[in-house]
Amino acid sequence: MSTDTNPATTLPARTSRASGIYPGHVIGASFGVVFVIANTALLGQPAQLVIGALGVVAAVVVVAGFIATIRRGGRPPAQDLARSHVAFWVIVAIEAALLFGGLAVLNRIEPAANVGWIALIVGLHFLAFALWWVRGQRELLVVGAVMASLGAIGLVIAFTTHDAALVQLVAGFGSGLVLLGTSTATAVRVLTGGGAPAA
């Protein structure tokens, strides 16, 4: 039986949590704010305003966590950095091709499905990151699985009801909550001393 434990050829036996807030968290939170603000038309005012304000507050917390991580000398694990360039760009290239190619098709046959498709592809890209970039990263696995599921549900809603506002609420707003929620939870852990960024 092989005892090869090379991280480039094996998957982790268990998942791990992020030890700090890194640029990916800030980017994810930024997109989360956009998803939350842009996809709540069905809720109307003043709910949209309140949700948008809460989203901005959550993003500020994430930025604070990022600053705290930098001040503590935190950085992503070295084993992740070594494989980051090739894996990252391959995943992003495939994501872009699927995203824009799919949107071009959906704009012709069912525009209401656009937000569902975006959530599905972005969710799958997080899962790909967890498998081939930062392997076993718990936040990536959670975000990817939930967003992909919400995207799939959004597609079903689009093709059965043709209700774009409902798709936006389920797949768009829901995905925004996931992106903001996971990054904010990690940021709170870092700011309260629960995270221990590596020096």
mmCIF file of C-alpha atoms in Angstrom:
data_model
loop_
_atom_site.group_PDB
_atom_site.id
_atom_site.type_symbol
_atom_site.label_atom_id
_atom_site.label_comp_id
_atom_site.label_asym_id
_atom_site.label_seq_id
_atom_site.Cartn_x
_atom_site.Cartn_y
_atom_site.Cartn_z
ATOM 1 C CA MET A 1 0.000 0.000 0.000
ATOM 2 C CA SER A 2 1.360 3.417 -0.975
ATOM 3 C CA THR A 3 2.419 5.777 1.806
ATOM 4 C CA ASP A 4 2.776 8.778 -0.470
ATOM 5 C CA THR A 5 1.683 11.886 1.435
ATOM 6 C CA ASN A 6 2.695 14.437 -1.152
ATOM 7 C CA PRO A 7 0.091 17.243 -0.870
ATOM 8 C CA ALA A 8 0.175 17.642 -4.634
ATOM 9 C CA THR A 9 -1.161 14.127 -5.171
ATOM 10 C CA THR A 10 -3.401 13.469 -2.165
ATOM 11 C CA LEU A 11 -6.385 15.185 -0.641
ATOM 12 C CA PRO A 12 -6.407 16.133 3.039
ATOM 13 C CA ALA A 13 -7.833 13.701 5.539
ATOM 14 C CA ARG A 14 -9.814 16.488 7.186
ATOM 15 C CA THR A 15 -10.783 20.070 6.606
ATOM 16 C CA SER A 16 -9.212 23.112 8.238
ATOM 17 C CA ARG A 17 -10.272 26.644 9.102
ATOM 18 C CA ALA A 18 -8.673 29.795 7.771
ATOM 19 C CA SER A 19 -6.182 31.157 10.322
ATOM 20 C CA GLY A 20 -6.695 34.770 9.285
ATOM 21 C CA ILE A 21 -8.400 37.128 6.865
ATOM 22 C CA TYR A 22 -6.659 37.179 3.497
ATOM 23 C CA PRO A 23 -7.360 39.045 0.216
ATOM 24 C CA GLY A 24 -9.743 36.292 -0.891
ATOM 25 C CA HIS A 25 -11.959 36.964 2.129
ATOM 26 C CA VAL A 26 -12.071 40.681 1.335
ATOM 27 C CA ILE A 27 -12.898 40.002 -2.322
ATOM 28 C CA GLY A 28 -15.579 37.492 -1.316
ATOM 29 C CA ALA A 29 -17.112 39.934 1.165
ATOM 30 C CA SER A 30 -17.107 42.683 -1.466
ATOM 31 C CA PHE A 31 -18.990 40.490 -3.902
ATOM 32 C CA GLY A 32 -21.250 39.449 -1.032
ATOM 33 C CA VAL A 33 -22.257 43.085 -0.441
ATOM 34 C CA VAL A 34 -22.995 43.516 -4.147
ATOM 35 C CA PHE A 35 -25.045 40.299 -4.242
ATOM 36 C CA VAL A 36 -27.020 41.328 -1.163
ATOM 37 C CA ILE A 37 -27.748 44.885 -2.292
ATOM 38 C CA ALA A 38 -28.499 44.059 -5.937
ATOM 39 C CA ASN A 39 -30.813 41.103 -5.383
ATOM 40 C CA THR A 40 -33.390 42.214 -2.823
ATOM 41 C CA ALA A 41 -35.880 43.978 -5.095
ATOM 42 C CA LEU A 42 -38.584 41.509 -4.071
ATOM 43 C CA LEU A 43 -38.293 42.635 -0.443
ATOM 44 C CA GLY A 44 -38.874 46.331 -1.171
ATOM 45 C CA GLN A 45 -38.092 49.261 1.125
ATOM 46 C CA PRO A 46 -37.130 49.771 3.896
ATOM 47 C CA ALA A 47 -35.847 46.181 3.977
ATOM 48 C CA GLN A 48 -33.433 46.816 1.103
ATOM 49 C CA LEU A 49 -31.882 49.789 2.858
ATOM 50 C CA VAL A 50 -31.491 47.964 6.167
ATOM 51 C CA ILE A 51 -30.020 44.865 4.526
ATOM 52 C CA GLY A 52 -27.619 46.964 2.475
ATOM 53 C CA ALA A 53 -26.433 48.835 5.571
ATOM 54 C CA LEU A 54 -25.893 45.593 7.478
ATOM 55 C CA GLY A 55 -23.978 44.201 4.504
ATOM 56 C CA VAL A 56 -21.641 47.200 4.481
ATOM 57 C CA VAL A 57 -21.066 46.844 8.243
ATOM 58 C CA ALA A 58 -20.194 43.163 7.761
ATOM 59 C CA ALA A 59 -17.739 44.065 4.989
ATOM 60 C CA VAL A 60 -16.085 46.633 7.279
ATOM 61 C CA VAL A 61 -15.614 43.902 9.896
ATOM 62 C CA VAL A 62 -13.926 41.729 7.265
ATOM 63 C CA VAL A 63 -11.574 44.570 6.303
ATOM 64 C CA ALA A 64 -10.762 45.076 9.999
ATOM 65 C CA GLY A 65 -9.951 41.377 10.244
ATOM 66 C CA PHE A 66 -7.695 41.660 7.206
ATOM 67 C CA ILE A 67 -5.810 44.575 8.767
ATOM 68 C CA ALA A 68 -5.456 42.652 12.037
ATOM 69 C CA THR A 69 -4.095 39.638 10.143
ATOM 70 C CA ILE A 70 -1.488 41.792 8.388
ATOM 71 C CA ARG A 71 -0.414 43.406 11.655
ATOM 72 C CA ARG A 72 0.089 39.985 13.207
ATOM 73 C CA GLY A 73 2.231 38.897 10.289
ATOM 74 C CA GLY A 74 -0.356 36.422 9.054
ATOM 75 C CA ARG A 75 -0.059 34.797 5.651
ATOM 76 C CA PRO A 76 -1.561 31.787 3.832
ATOM 77 C CA PRO A 77 0.156 28.421 4.553
ATOM 78 C CA ALA A 78 3.361 28.005 2.538
ATOM 79 C CA GLN A 79 2.198 24.709 1.029
ATOM 80 C CA ASP A 80 -0.775 26.514 -0.510
ATOM 81 C CA LEU A 81 1.361 29.292 -2.000
ATOM 82 C CA ALA A 82 3.573 26.812 -3.873
ATOM 83 C CA ARG A 83 0.751 25.507 -6.035
ATOM 84 C CA SER A 84 -1.361 28.664 -6.124
ATOM 85 C CA HIS A 85 -0.404 30.179 -9.455
ATOM 86 C CA VAL A 86 -1.145 27.310 -11.842
ATOM 87 C CA ALA A 87 -4.202 25.960 -10.025
ATOM 88 C CA PHE A 88 -5.682 29.404 -9.438
ATOM 89 C CA TRP A 89 -5.429 30.585 -13.030
ATOM 90 C CA VAL A 90 -6.632 27.301 -14.522
ATOM 91 C CA ILE A 91 -9.722 27.406 -12.287
ATOM 92 C CA VAL A 92 -10.381 31.087 -13.039
ATOM 93 C CA ALA A 93 -10.011 30.541 -16.798
ATOM 94 C CA ILE A 94 -12.478 27.648 -16.778
ATOM 95 C CA GLU A 95 -14.859 29.656 -14.584
ATOM 96 C CA ALA A 96 -14.774 32.645 -16.940
ATOM 97 C CA ALA A 97 -15.443 30.475 -19.989
ATOM 98 C CA LEU A 98 -18.396 28.734 -18.321
ATOM 99 C CA LEU A 99 -19.760 31.932 -16.790
ATOM 100 C CA PHE A 100 -19.777 34.163 -19.854
ATOM 101 C CA GLY A 101 -20.542 31.356 -22.289
ATOM 102 C CA GLY A 102 -23.514 30.283 -20.194
ATOM 103 C CA LEU A 103 -24.804 33.835 -19.798
ATOM 104 C CA ALA A 104 -24.641 34.354 -23.556
ATOM 105 C CA VAL A 105 -26.878 31.316 -24.035
ATOM 106 C CA LEU A 106 -29.245 32.134 -21.160
ATOM 107 C CA ASN A 107 -29.764 35.695 -22.384
ATOM 108 C CA ARG A 108 -31.332 34.172 -25.480
ATOM 109 C CA ILE A 109 -33.440 31.439 -23.912
ATOM 110 C CA GLU A 110 -34.201 32.463 -20.299
ATOM 111 C CA PRO A 111 -32.745 35.741 -18.941
ATOM 112 C CA ALA A 112 -34.366 35.122 -15.548
ATOM 113 C CA ALA A 113 -31.843 32.310 -15.026
ATOM 114 C CA ASN A 114 -28.773 34.590 -15.182
ATOM 115 C CA VAL A 115 -28.317 35.114 -11.445
ATOM 116 C CA GLY A 116 -28.841 31.410 -10.778
ATOM 117 C CA TRP A 117 -26.158 30.555 -13.333
ATOM 118 C CA ILE A 118 -23.719 33.045 -11.792
ATOM 119 C CA ALA A 119 -24.272 31.595 -8.311
ATOM 120 C CA LEU A 120 -23.843 28.035 -9.597
ATOM 121 C CA ILE A 121 -20.575 28.716 -11.421
ATOM 122 C CA VAL A 122 -19.098 30.832 -8.627
ATOM 123 C CA GLY A 123 -20.052 28.111 -6.145
ATOM 124 C CA LEU A 124 -18.356 25.454 -8.263
ATOM 125 C CA HIS A 125 -15.260 27.643 -8.490
ATOM 126 C CA PHE A 126 -15.056 27.753 -4.675
ATOM 127 C CA LEU A 127 -15.345 23.967 -4.556
ATOM 128 C CA ALA A 128 -12.568 23.707 -7.140
ATOM 129 C CA PHE A 129 -10.418 26.007 -5.008
ATOM 130 C CA ALA A 130 -11.011 23.761 -1.981
ATOM 131 C CA LEU A 131 -10.005 20.676 -3.976
ATOM 132 C CA TRP A 132 -7.043 21.945 -5.985
ATOM 133 C CA TRP A 133 -5.850 25.280 -4.583
ATOM 134 C CA VAL A 134 -6.234 25.685 -0.805
ATOM 135 C CA ARG A 135 -7.077 22.049 -0.214
ATOM 136 C CA GLY A 136 -9.535 21.170 2.514
ATOM 137 C CA GLN A 137 -10.309 24.792 3.409
ATOM 138 C CA ARG A 138 -13.580 24.542 5.318
ATOM 139 C CA GLU A 139 -14.905 27.996 4.408
ATOM 140 C CA LEU A 140 -14.355 27.353 0.708
ATOM 141 C CA LEU A 141 -16.151 24.011 0.911
ATOM 142 C CA VAL A 142 -19.138 25.521 2.728
ATOM 143 C CA VAL A 143 -19.409 28.564 0.470
ATOM 144 C CA GLY A 144 -18.986 26.464 -2.663
ATOM 145 C CA ALA A 145 -21.535 23.822 -1.722
ATOM 146 C CA VAL A 146 -24.190 26.286 -0.559
ATOM 147 C CA MET A 147 -23.753 28.710 -3.470
ATOM 148 C CA ALA A 148 -23.813 25.916 -6.054
ATOM 149 C CA SER A 149 -26.985 24.548 -4.453
ATOM 150 C CA LEU A 150 -28.653 27.972 -4.393
ATOM 151 C CA GLY A 151 -27.639 28.513 -8.000
ATOM 152 C CA ALA A 152 -29.144 25.195 -9.053
ATOM 153 C CA ILE A 153 -32.362 26.029 -7.199
ATOM 154 C CA GLY A 154 -32.387 29.422 -8.903
ATOM 155 C CA LEU A 155 -32.110 27.781 -12.324
ATOM 156 C CA VAL A 156 -35.035 25.496 -11.531
ATOM 157 C CA ILE A 157 -37.110 28.492 -10.410
ATOM 158 C CA ALA A 158 -36.176 30.427 -13.549
ATOM 159 C CA PHE A 159 -37.160 27.696 -15.973
ATOM 160 C CA THR A 160 -40.361 26.781 -14.131
ATOM 161 C CA THR A 161 -41.712 30.186 -13.026
ATOM 162 C CA HIS A 162 -39.700 32.669 -15.147
ATOM 163 C CA ASP A 163 -39.663 34.896 -12.046
ATOM 164 C CA ALA A 164 -36.382 36.848 -12.192
ATOM 165 C CA ALA A 165 -37.002 38.627 -8.866
ATOM 166 C CA LEU A 166 -37.498 35.335 -7.040
ATOM 167 C CA VAL A 167 -34.345 33.881 -8.611
ATOM 168 C CA GLN A 168 -32.420 36.967 -7.506
ATOM 169 C CA LEU A 169 -33.704 36.627 -3.948
ATOM 170 C CA VAL A 170 -32.937 32.916 -3.631
ATOM 171 C CA ALA A 171 -29.727 32.551 -5.647
ATOM 172 C CA GLY A 172 -28.390 36.123 -5.500
ATOM 173 C CA PHE A 173 -29.312 37.365 -2.038
ATOM 174 C CA GLY A 174 -28.766 33.903 -0.564
ATOM 175 C CA SER A 175 -25.287 33.685 -2.081
ATOM 176 C CA GLY A 176 -24.462 37.156 -0.803
ATOM 177 C CA LEU A 177 -25.399 36.092 2.714
ATOM 178 C CA VAL A 178 -23.134 33.051 2.451
ATOM 179 C CA LEU A 179 -20.172 35.064 1.136
ATOM 180 C CA LEU A 180 -20.578 37.747 3.782
ATOM 181 C CA GLY A 181 -21.442 35.367 6.588
ATOM 182 C CA THR A 182 -18.436 33.058 6.263
ATOM 183 C CA SER A 183 -15.919 35.894 5.844
ATOM 184 C CA THR A 184 -17.456 37.882 8.698
ATOM 185 C CA ALA A 185 -17.443 34.859 11.018
ATOM 186 C CA THR A 186 -13.750 34.303 10.296
ATOM 187 C CA ALA A 187 -13.025 38.011 10.793
ATOM 188 C CA VAL A 188 -14.810 38.033 14.154
ATOM 189 C CA ARG A 189 -12.781 34.993 15.213
ATOM 190 C CA VAL A 190 -9.559 36.769 14.258
ATOM 191 C CA LEU A 191 -10.527 40.060 15.929
ATOM 192 C CA THR A 192 -11.542 38.330 19.170
ATOM 193 C CA GLY A 193 -8.391 36.252 19.313
ATOM 194 C CA GLY A 194 -9.888 33.002 18.091
ATOM 195 C CA GLY A 195 -7.733 32.982 14.964
ATOM 196 C CA ALA A 196 -3.983 32.624 15.103
ATOM 197 C CA PRO A 197 -2.409 33.851 11.885
ATOM 198 C CA ALA A 198 0.889 32.210 11.227
ATOM 199 C CA ALA A 199 3.946 34.396 11.510
#
